[in-house]
Amino acid sequence: MATGRSHRPATRSRGIPEATVARLPLYLRALTALSERSVPTVSSEELAAAAGVNSAKLRKDFSYLGSYGTRGVGYDVEYLVYQISRELGLTQDWPVVIVGIGNLGAALANYGGFASRGFRVAALLDADAGLAGRLVAGLPVRHIDELESIVADNQVSIGVIATPAGAAQEVTDRLVGAGVTSILNFAPTVLTVPDGVDVRKVDLSIELQILAFHEQRKAGEGENGRQEPDGDVPAVMPA
Amino acid sequence: MATGRSHRPATRSRGIPEATVARLPLYLRALTALSERSVPTVSSEELAAAAGVNSAKLRKDFSYLGSYGTRGVGYDVEYLVYQISRELGLTQDWPVVIVGIGNLGAALANYGGFASRGFRVAALLDADAGLAGRLVAGLPVRHIDELESIVADNQVSIGVIATPAGAAQEVTDRLVGAGVTSILNFAPTVLTVPDGVDVRKVDLSIELQILAFHEQRKAGEGENGRQEPDGDVPAVMPA
DNA sequence: TCTTGTGAAGGGGTTCACAGCC
DNA sequence: GGCTGTGAACCCCTTCACAAGA
């Protein structure tokens, strides 16, 4: 996690807060929409509303990138689109492989948001030999045995794991061994990776559980309805 | 967001930090695995490793739930499973509807992690009348016009949106109108909802963009390879 | 006058380190 | 002796409020 100390105090002292990085894609999306409507400039207030954050936060975020706005006016839409894209590394091409072509893998392969932002699906891989050759999103599914050569040949540095939980660690090891240094994990498992490899995880059921927690709260709010006898313990007790 | 002031200082002063809530499902998963292997007790160190966090954080998290451990021994696995499940509201049944049965919607419908944690898919909805009646994960897809009656009849309070971005806000409005108060949004849009409705979003392309940001950093680390002429500006400049 | 850019204050979360208890 | 539970320190992020500047 701790992204080894940086260097190069180029334009501004490097070191954009992680929380800011996580919001840049949000701003980029909102700006892209404005750009498509040929809106020339936008204020922090307007853009913040479109991105679903508050304007002070947005201005603070942009201040880490540099002084890209004009006081009394706002931000130049095209210019910001470019600067944020560059900061995120989207001005270059990122070949990715998707491993595990079930429903989820297929959904990811078909997802338009990837291609439009510099992510190119270099290959779809699956352990099921029966799937090999089948076209998904216009690409042929290839057998997992080709993983190493595909990663090497295409200089893939980002892998997406959409396999069942049981296969995820092994796939990870192979990806890392082949040279992948960033992994987006959809399998509900904790992955172990060497230093220098980034993992982000998306867990569908965790999100629902968090919602359930808050939902439960709401139910208990007004009506005092939730039954919780307070002495409510199961048969098993701690030693 | 600010979950209105609580009440009931029942077992302990209510108010579990949001960051802790987000980790409870992680602990629960690790504990469930231990439970299946019939492991009776576990130390904070072991459990933390299994969940991918550090042990101090885990102990602090558990301290918000109560004193469920035994000093010198550890935590009783079954007991903790129960307590966390209860805290998350997973001891009750949560009917959910999934709207938008494309690849992603189908993947969600098939996802085992839901059913196993108290989430029951009450219905699959899609605007495409041609899909109606088609079986997905054993359930017939129903037309979006049935949304209101299905939500009411099944007392659905959680909705999952897997539609294209363009349809997401309208679907949200209908869900909220029908009584849904928690939404899990997979569409790449900012949703507007009234107070009292919770929205969590999962954005596939944002995760990749964050990885790209870090990946770019790595590339520039050792070799100083990334070209960034520093005066690198596009044709468009701010006014 | 209007909006950005930012010090400063405030709040939350993480980590440390050890007292408390088995 | 071992492990939990937790005050306290620390750090990061958010929010405020206003000076700076077009």
PDB file of C-alpha atoms in Angstrom, chain B residues 22 33 58 102 110 128 141 162 167:
ATOM      1  CA  ALA B  22     -17.069  -1.699   5.982  1.00  0.00           C
ATOM      2  CA  ALA B  33     -14.253 -20.145   6.636  1.00  0.00           C
ATOM      3  CA  LEU B  58      -9.256  -5.659  14.166  1.00  0.00           C
ATOM      4  CA  GLY B 102     -27.580  -7.743 -19.052  1.00  0.00           C
ATOM      5  CA  ASN B 110     -25.979 -15.912 -10.182  1.00  0.00           C
ATOM      6  CA  ASP B 128     -36.649  -5.212 -22.647  1.00  0.00           C
ATOM      7  CA  VAL B 141     -37.038 -11.966 -15.891  1.00  0.00           C
ATOM      8  CA  ALA B 162     -27.276  -2.793 -13.329  1.00  0.00           C
ATOM      9  CA  ALA B 167     -31.637   4.582 -17.418  1.00  0.00           C
TER      10      ALA B 167
END
